Short mmCIF file of C-alpha atoms in Angstrom, two decimals:
data_model
loop_
_atom_site.label_atom_id
_atom_site.label_comp_id
_atom_site.label_asym_id
_atom_site.label_seq_id
_atom_site.Cartn_x
_atom_site.Cartn_y
_atom_site.Cartn_z
CA MET A 87 78.20 -5.01 115.96
CA THR A 88 80.65 -7.56 114.57
CA GLN A 89 84.28 -6.51 114.68
CA HIS A 90 86.46 -7.62 111.80
CA ALA A 91 89.94 -9.07 112.21
CA VAL A 92 92.83 -6.62 112.08
CA VAL A 93 95.48 -7.99 109.70
CA ILE A 94 99.02 -6.62 109.48
CA HIS A 95 101.56 -7.39 106.74
CA PRO A 96 105.08 -6.60 107.97
CA GLU A 97 108.11 -7.44 105.85
CA PHE A 98 110.57 -9.84 107.47
CA ALA A 99 114.07 -9.42 106.11
CA PRO A 100 115.59 -12.64 104.72
CA GLY A 101 117.77 -14.57 107.13
CA ARG A 102 116.27 -13.23 110.35
CA ARG A 103 115.26 -15.96 112.78
CA ILE A 104 111.56 -15.91 113.72
CA LEU A 105 110.36 -17.09 117.13
CA ALA A 106 106.68 -17.76 117.83
CA VAL A 107 105.40 -18.00 121.41
CA SER A 108 101.77 -18.31 122.45
CA ASP A 109 99.66 -18.56 125.61
CA ILE A 110 102.07 -17.17 128.19
CA HIS A 111 99.07 -16.48 130.47
CA GLY A 112 100.75 -14.08 132.84
CA ASN A 113 103.73 -16.31 133.62
CA LEU A 114 106.53 -13.77 133.43
CA PRO A 115 109.31 -16.04 134.83
CA PHE A 116 108.57 -18.75 132.24
CA PHE A 117 108.68 -16.16 129.45
CA GLN A 118 111.97 -14.70 130.66
CA HIS A 119 113.56 -18.15 131.05
CA LEU A 120 112.35 -19.19 127.60
CA LEU A 121 113.81 -16.07 125.95
CA GLU A 122 117.10 -16.82 127.68
CA LYS A 123 116.98 -20.45 126.53
CA VAL A 124 116.45 -19.49 122.88
CA ALA A 125 119.10 -16.72 123.16
CA PHE A 126 116.63 -14.09 121.96
CA SER A 127 118.45 -11.08 120.52
CA PRO A 128 117.67 -7.88 118.57
CA ASP A 129 118.55 -9.82 115.41
CA ASP A 130 115.48 -12.04 115.90
CA ILE A 131 111.80 -11.46 115.24
CA LEU A 132 109.43 -12.48 118.04
CA VAL A 133 105.74 -13.05 117.35
CA LEU A 134 103.54 -13.42 120.44
CA VAL A 135 100.55 -15.41 119.21
CA GLY A 136 98.03 -14.18 121.76
CA ASP A 137 96.83 -14.95 125.30
CA MET A 138 99.61 -13.11 126.99
CA LEU A 139 97.25 -12.28 129.86
CA GLU A 140 94.92 -13.95 132.37
CA LYS A 141 95.01 -17.17 134.40
CA GLY A 142 98.62 -16.71 135.55
CA PRO A 143 100.14 -14.87 138.51
CA ASP A 144 101.55 -11.70 136.92
CA SER A 145 99.65 -10.60 133.81
CA LEU A 146 100.26 -6.93 134.49
CA GLY A 147 103.99 -7.43 135.02
CA LEU A 148 104.18 -9.50 131.84
CA LEU A 149 102.33 -6.84 129.86
CA ARG A 150 104.75 -4.17 131.00
CA TYR A 151 107.73 -6.41 130.24
CA ILE A 152 106.45 -6.98 126.70
CA VAL A 153 105.87 -3.25 126.18
CA GLN A 154 109.50 -2.59 127.18
CA LEU A 155 110.74 -5.45 124.99
CA CYS A 156 108.96 -3.91 122.01
CA GLN A 157 111.13 -0.79 122.42
CA THR A 158 114.43 -2.66 122.13
CA HIS A 159 113.60 -5.70 119.97
CA THR A 160 111.42 -6.64 117.00
CA VAL A 161 108.27 -7.94 118.68
CA TYR A 162 104.77 -8.40 117.25
CA PRO A 163 102.14 -9.08 119.94
CA LEU A 164 98.80 -10.40 118.65
CA CYS A 165 95.48 -10.42 120.47
CA GLY A 166 94.16 -13.66 121.93
CA ASN A 167 90.76 -14.25 123.44
CA CYS A 168 92.04 -13.69 127.00
CA ASP A 169 93.70 -10.42 126.01
CA GLY A 170 90.47 -9.48 124.23
CA LEU A 171 88.46 -10.09 127.39
CA VAL A 172 90.54 -7.60 129.37
CA LEU A 173 90.12 -5.07 126.57
CA ASN A 174 86.38 -5.76 126.47
CA PHE A 175 86.11 -4.94 130.17
CA PHE A 176 87.75 -1.57 129.53
CA GLU A 177 85.58 -0.79 126.53
CA THR A 178 82.00 -1.81 127.35
CA ASP A 179 79.60 -3.22 129.93
CA THR A 180 77.85 -5.54 127.46
CA LEU A 181 79.32 -8.70 129.03
CA ASP A 182 78.96 -7.69 132.67
CA GLU A 183 75.91 -9.78 133.49
CA SER A 184 76.46 -12.62 131.03
CA PHE A 185 80.18 -13.14 131.67
CA PHE A 186 82.20 -10.90 134.02
CA SER A 187 79.82 -11.25 136.97
CA ARG A 188 80.62 -14.98 136.93
CA TYR A 189 84.17 -14.94 135.59
CA LEU A 190 85.79 -12.43 137.95
CA PRO A 191 84.75 -14.08 141.26
CA GLN A 192 86.26 -17.33 139.94
CA HIS A 193 89.52 -15.66 138.86
CA PRO A 194 91.01 -13.51 141.64
CA GLU A 195 94.29 -13.59 139.69
CA SER A 196 92.72 -11.75 136.73
CA CYS A 197 94.68 -8.87 135.23
CA ILE A 198 91.61 -6.77 135.98
CA PHE A 199 92.03 -7.35 139.71
CA GLN A 200 95.82 -6.98 139.47
CA MET A 201 95.33 -3.47 138.13
CA ALA A 202 92.69 -2.72 140.76
CA HIS A 203 94.97 -3.87 143.58
CA GLU A 204 97.87 -1.80 142.26
CA VAL A 205 95.89 1.43 142.51
CA GLY A 206 94.41 0.51 145.89
CA TYR A 207 90.84 0.04 144.70
CA ASP A 208 88.78 -0.50 147.84
CA GLY A 209 85.33 -0.67 146.31
CA ASP A 210 83.01 -3.62 145.98
CA PRO A 211 84.62 -6.00 143.45
CA THR A 212 81.15 -6.81 142.16
CA ASP A 213 80.48 -3.13 141.40
CA LEU A 214 81.67 -3.53 137.83
CA PRO A 215 80.79 0.00 136.60
CA ARG A 216 82.87 1.59 139.38
CA LEU A 217 85.71 -0.89 138.89
CA ARG A 218 85.71 -0.21 135.14
CA GLN A 219 85.86 3.56 135.58
CA THR A 220 88.69 3.21 138.10
CA LEU A 221 90.74 1.20 135.60
CA ARG A 222 89.96 3.57 132.75
CA ASP A 223 91.23 6.49 134.81
CA ALA A 224 94.34 4.70 136.12
CA PHE A 225 95.45 2.64 133.10
CA PRO A 226 94.76 4.54 129.86
CA GLN A 227 98.04 3.33 128.36
CA VAL A 228 97.21 -0.34 129.05
CA ARG A 229 93.79 0.17 127.47
CA ALA A 230 95.34 1.82 124.40
CA TRP A 231 97.98 -0.90 124.04
CA LEU A 232 95.37 -3.66 124.15
CA ALA A 233 93.14 -1.79 121.70
CA GLY A 234 96.06 -1.56 119.26
CA LEU A 235 96.80 -5.30 119.15
CA PRO A 236 96.26 -6.82 115.69
CA THR A 237 94.46 -10.13 115.20
CA ILE A 238 96.50 -11.67 112.38
CA LEU A 239 100.04 -11.25 111.09
CA GLU A 240 100.60 -12.35 107.49
CA THR A 241 103.80 -12.47 105.47
CA GLU A 242 104.56 -14.06 102.12
CA HIS A 243 104.92 -17.58 103.57
CA LEU A 244 103.53 -17.36 107.12
CA VAL A 245 100.33 -16.52 108.99
CA PHE A 246 100.15 -16.09 112.77
CA VAL A 247 96.76 -16.04 114.51
CA HIS A 248 95.77 -17.06 118.01
CA GLY A 249 92.80 -19.33 117.38
CA GLY A 250 92.77 -20.02 113.66
CA VAL A 251 91.15 -19.05 110.38
CA PRO A 252 88.90 -21.00 107.99
CA SER A 253 90.68 -19.62 104.92
CA LEU A 254 93.44 -17.24 103.94
CA GLU A 255 91.09 -15.36 101.61
CA HIS A 256 89.75 -11.97 102.76
CA MET A 257 90.99 -12.45 106.33
CA ASP A 258 90.22 -8.81 107.11
CA GLN A 259 86.53 -9.68 106.70
CA LEU A 260 86.61 -12.49 109.26
CA GLU A 261 84.95 -12.08 112.64
CA ARG A 262 87.69 -10.99 115.04
CA TRP A 263 86.50 -13.03 118.02
CA ARG A 264 86.27 -16.25 116.01
CA CYS A 265 89.89 -15.82 114.95
CA MET A 266 90.93 -15.49 118.59
CA LYS A 267 88.72 -18.18 120.16
CA ASN A 268 88.63 -21.10 117.75
CA ASP A 269 88.51 -24.37 119.70
CA ASP A 270 89.74 -27.65 118.17
CA PHE A 271 91.23 -25.90 115.15
CA LEU A 272 93.15 -28.99 113.98
CA GLY A 273 89.95 -31.03 114.09
CA GLN A 274 88.30 -28.78 111.51
CA GLY A 275 90.20 -30.29 108.58
CA HIS A 276 91.74 -27.11 107.20
CA ALA A 277 94.84 -27.09 105.00
CA PHE A 278 96.66 -24.05 103.65
CA ASP A 279 99.20 -23.02 101.02
CA LYS A 280 101.30 -21.16 103.59
CA TRP A 281 102.14 -22.06 107.18
CA VAL A 282 99.51 -21.03 109.76
CA ILE A 283 100.85 -20.85 113.33
CA VAL A 284 98.23 -20.95 116.09
CA GLY A 285 97.95 -21.25 119.86
CA HIS A 286 94.81 -21.21 122.04
CA TRP A 287 94.08 -24.96 122.24
CA PRO A 288 96.61 -26.82 124.41
CA VAL A 289 98.15 -29.39 122.11
CA THR A 290 97.73 -32.25 124.59
CA LEU A 291 93.97 -32.06 123.97
CA TYR A 292 94.55 -33.42 120.48
CA ARG A 293 96.13 -36.70 121.71
CA PRO A 294 93.79 -39.40 123.09
CA ASP A 295 96.75 -41.73 123.68
CA ILE A 296 99.82 -39.80 124.85
CA GLN A 297 100.05 -36.71 127.03
CA SER A 298 102.26 -34.24 125.20
CA SER A 299 103.00 -30.52 125.37
CA ALA A 300 105.25 -30.54 122.30
CA PRO A 301 104.17 -28.39 119.34
CA ILE A 302 102.22 -30.22 116.64
CA LEU A 303 103.66 -29.64 113.16
CA LEU A 304 101.57 -30.78 110.19
CA PRO A 305 103.59 -30.19 106.98
CA GLY A 306 100.88 -31.70 104.76
CA ARG A 307 98.35 -29.14 106.02
CA ARG A 308 100.89 -26.42 106.84
CA ILE A 309 99.61 -25.88 110.36
CA ALA A 310 101.69 -25.49 113.52
CA SER A 311 99.86 -25.61 116.87
CA ILE A 312 102.13 -24.48 119.70
CA ASP A 313 100.16 -23.99 122.95
CA GLY A 314 102.06 -26.07 125.53
CA GLY A 315 99.53 -25.60 128.33
CA CYS A 316 101.61 -23.07 130.29
CA VAL A 317 99.82 -22.27 133.59
CA LEU A 318 96.81 -24.41 132.63
CA LYS A 319 98.46 -27.83 133.01
CA LYS A 320 100.50 -29.19 135.91
CA ASP A 321 103.07 -30.44 133.39
CA GLY A 322 102.54 -27.52 130.99
CA GLN A 323 105.38 -25.77 129.24
CA LEU A 324 105.95 -22.57 127.30
CA ASN A 325 106.99 -23.37 123.75
CA ALA A 326 109.00 -21.33 121.27
CA LEU A 327 108.63 -22.36 117.64
CA VAL A 328 111.91 -21.56 115.90
CA ILE A 329 111.62 -20.64 112.21
CA PRO A 330 115.04 -20.14 110.58
CA GLY A 331 113.76 -17.54 108.11
CA GLU A 332 110.56 -16.21 106.57
CA SER A 333 110.70 -18.70 103.68
CA GLY A 334 112.17 -21.62 105.64
CA GLU A 335 110.27 -24.73 106.67
CA SER A 336 112.83 -26.58 108.80
CA PHE A 337 111.05 -25.70 112.03
CA SER A 338 112.37 -26.66 115.44
CA TRP A 339 111.27 -25.82 118.97
CA LEU A 340 112.49 -25.22 122.49
CA ALA A 341 110.49 -25.09 125.71
CA TYR A 342 110.67 -24.14 129.37
CA ASP A 343 108.57 -25.86 132.05
CA GLY A 344 110.21 -24.85 135.33
CA LEU A 345 110.37 -28.46 136.53
CA PRO A 346 113.34 -30.11 138.26
CA GLN A 347 115.52 -32.39 136.15
CA ALA A 348 117.22 -35.72 136.78
CA VAL A 349 119.16 -38.27 134.75
CA ALA A 350 117.70 -41.71 134.09
CA LEU A 351 119.90 -44.59 135.24
CA ASP A 352 117.90 -47.54 133.86
CA PRO A 353 116.38 -48.35 130.46
CA GLN A 354 112.63 -48.53 129.93
CA THR A 355 110.51 -49.49 126.93
CA ALA A 356 107.35 -47.58 126.03
CA ASN A 357 104.04 -49.40 126.41
CA ASP A 358 101.28 -49.66 123.82
CA ASP A 359 97.56 -48.92 124.05
CA THR A 360 97.79 -45.96 126.40
CA VAL A 361 95.21 -43.37 127.42
CA ASN A 362 95.54 -39.62 127.87
CA ILE A 363 92.80 -38.42 130.20
CA ARG A 364 92.40 -34.77 129.30
CA TRP A 365 90.27 -31.72 130.01
CA GLY A 366 86.61 -32.14 129.19
CA ARG A 367 86.97 -35.94 129.14
CA SER A 368 88.17 -36.58 132.68
CA ALA A 369 85.20 -38.00 134.62
CA LEU A 370 86.20 -40.88 136.92
CA ASP A 371 84.85 -43.53 139.27
CA LEU A 372 86.91 -44.15 142.39
CA LEU A 373 87.66 -47.86 142.85
CA GLU A 374 90.30 -47.90 145.59
CA ALA A 375 91.78 -44.98 147.50
CA GLY A 376 95.51 -44.98 148.25
CA GLU A 377 98.01 -42.79 150.06
CA GLU A 378 99.76 -41.41 146.95
CA VAL A 379 97.63 -42.63 144.06
CA SER A 380 94.12 -44.01 143.80
CA LEU A 381 92.79 -46.65 141.45
CA CYS A 382 90.10 -45.14 139.24
CA ARG A 383 88.03 -46.02 136.20
CA HIS A 384 88.00 -43.49 133.38
CA ARG A 385 84.34 -43.24 132.43
CA GLU A 386 84.88 -42.40 128.76
CA THR A 387 87.24 -45.28 127.93
CA GLY A 388 86.57 -47.70 130.79
CA ARG A 389 90.32 -47.81 131.46
CA VAL A 390 91.29 -48.63 135.04
CA MET A 391 94.46 -46.83 136.07
CA PRO A 392 96.16 -45.20 139.07
CA ILE A 393 95.67 -41.44 139.37
CA LEU A 394 97.78 -39.15 141.53
CA ASN A 395 95.74 -38.05 144.54
CA SER A 396 96.94 -34.49 144.00
CA TYR A 397 95.31 -34.62 140.55
CA LEU A 398 91.88 -35.68 141.85
CA HIS A 399 89.02 -33.20 142.28
CA ARG A 400 85.42 -33.54 143.29
CA LYS A 401 82.73 -31.04 142.39
CA ASP A 402 79.00 -31.42 142.92
CA GLY A 403 79.62 -35.05 143.88
CA LYS A 404 81.41 -35.83 140.59
CA LEU A 405 85.02 -37.01 140.51
CA TRP A 406 87.43 -35.79 137.84
CA CYS A 407 91.18 -35.35 137.44
CA GLU A 408 93.87 -33.18 135.98
CA ASP A 409 95.38 -34.52 132.75
CA SER A 410 96.59 -38.06 133.55
CA THR A 411 98.10 -40.97 131.66
CA ASP A 412 99.20 -44.59 131.94
CA TYR A 413 101.90 -44.10 129.30
CA ALA A 414 105.40 -45.39 130.14
CA LEU A 415 108.11 -43.23 128.60
CA PRO A 416 110.77 -44.80 126.36
CA VAL A 417 113.98 -44.12 128.29
CA SER A 418 117.67 -44.87 127.83
CA PRO A 419 120.28 -44.57 130.58
CA GLY A 420 121.64 -41.04 130.52
CA ASP A 421 118.42 -39.44 129.31
CA ARG A 422 117.63 -36.18 131.06
CA LEU A 423 114.05 -36.13 132.31
CA THR A 424 112.01 -33.42 133.95
CA VAL A 425 110.23 -34.68 137.04
CA VAL A 426 106.54 -33.79 137.39
CA ALA A 427 105.79 -35.93 140.46
CA SER A 428 107.57 -38.55 142.57
CA THR A 429 105.88 -41.53 144.21
CA SER A 430 107.10 -44.69 145.92
CA GLN A 431 105.97 -46.63 142.81
CA GLY A 432 107.62 -44.48 140.16
CA TYR A 433 108.08 -41.02 138.70
CA LEU A 434 105.81 -39.01 136.47
CA CYS A 435 108.30 -37.42 134.07
CA LYS A 436 108.60 -35.54 130.82
CA LYS A 437 110.88 -36.26 127.88
CA GLU A 438 110.86 -34.10 124.73
CA GLY A 439 107.52 -32.66 125.77
CA ARG A 440 105.82 -36.03 126.39
CA THR A 441 104.59 -36.92 129.86
CA GLY A 442 104.63 -40.47 131.14
CA TRP A 443 105.74 -42.79 133.93
CA TYR A 444 109.28 -43.92 134.59
CA TYR A 445 109.80 -46.88 136.90
CA GLY A 446 113.59 -46.96 136.92
CA ARG A 447 116.13 -45.15 139.04
CA LEU A 448 116.87 -41.44 138.76
CA SER A 449 119.98 -39.53 139.72
CA ASP A 450 119.67 -36.83 142.31
CA ILE A 451 117.56 -33.90 141.15
CA LEU A 452 119.78 -31.51 139.17
#
């Protein structure tokens, strides 16, 4: 039976700052540091645009932190596809054979296992009916909280939804799951008459040229995509979209990535014609192995470029890599960069959300 989207319509008082954060994925320290960085206070409104859980190290701790935050601050958590999967496990066995029997062995960090470990579950982890009943008995409040998460938040000028919507008409008739898991939303050509803020699809996947975790703001289409790849990407960050008021459009953003920082000492000019090797498009041929980096050919583009050895993976005889780039950052002396990786040939760094190489000198790590 198809479940329809749950749409809520709260009233945001004029002048209150609105913060939107998506895809925390169980990374409680990142979330806490980001709230500190944006100086989150009871005067603000915080919208969590789904995927609070799964893939990260402390989904259960994050969930409890959010529940407590909701008691002292104005917080609106929305359901993402990962949150929905945990709820689905509580509610029904319909996906046991087709999904959970494969998913759970590949994700020992799952919130499902975190709950099981907390209550000392000692049964067979593949005995899904017994595991489900154990969690139902031990975590009724978690189940109820997840079941109460809305899908869409709509105000006069703003819409927040994890994956995306095809239209703003009759949103309560949309299929709930499609609103939560809506891949490549920006590529679908939609435009709206009010701002639609989404997560779900890491923004770097939209850039074939430059690796970037910065939110994508499209004023002409009134779409903001804010998933910075937290947990999923080695250079991922947790973004906060800052909206000055319910009717304002002068958006800004802040982010936290947990990486060390250093100050650039030398200038560097950006290069042209760069490639962003990203998830789903990362097949490689190894040309020459090295100690720190290896020379590889990107199969999709034919580009030959060095790839960090720590980014290389081989599965079933096929070579692929984590998101990689040959982009050289534009840098001025005094710029503060976050350092993703250091090699004898240069540094993989981030500046304003963009990832690229810096071949100059850096100060000591701050």
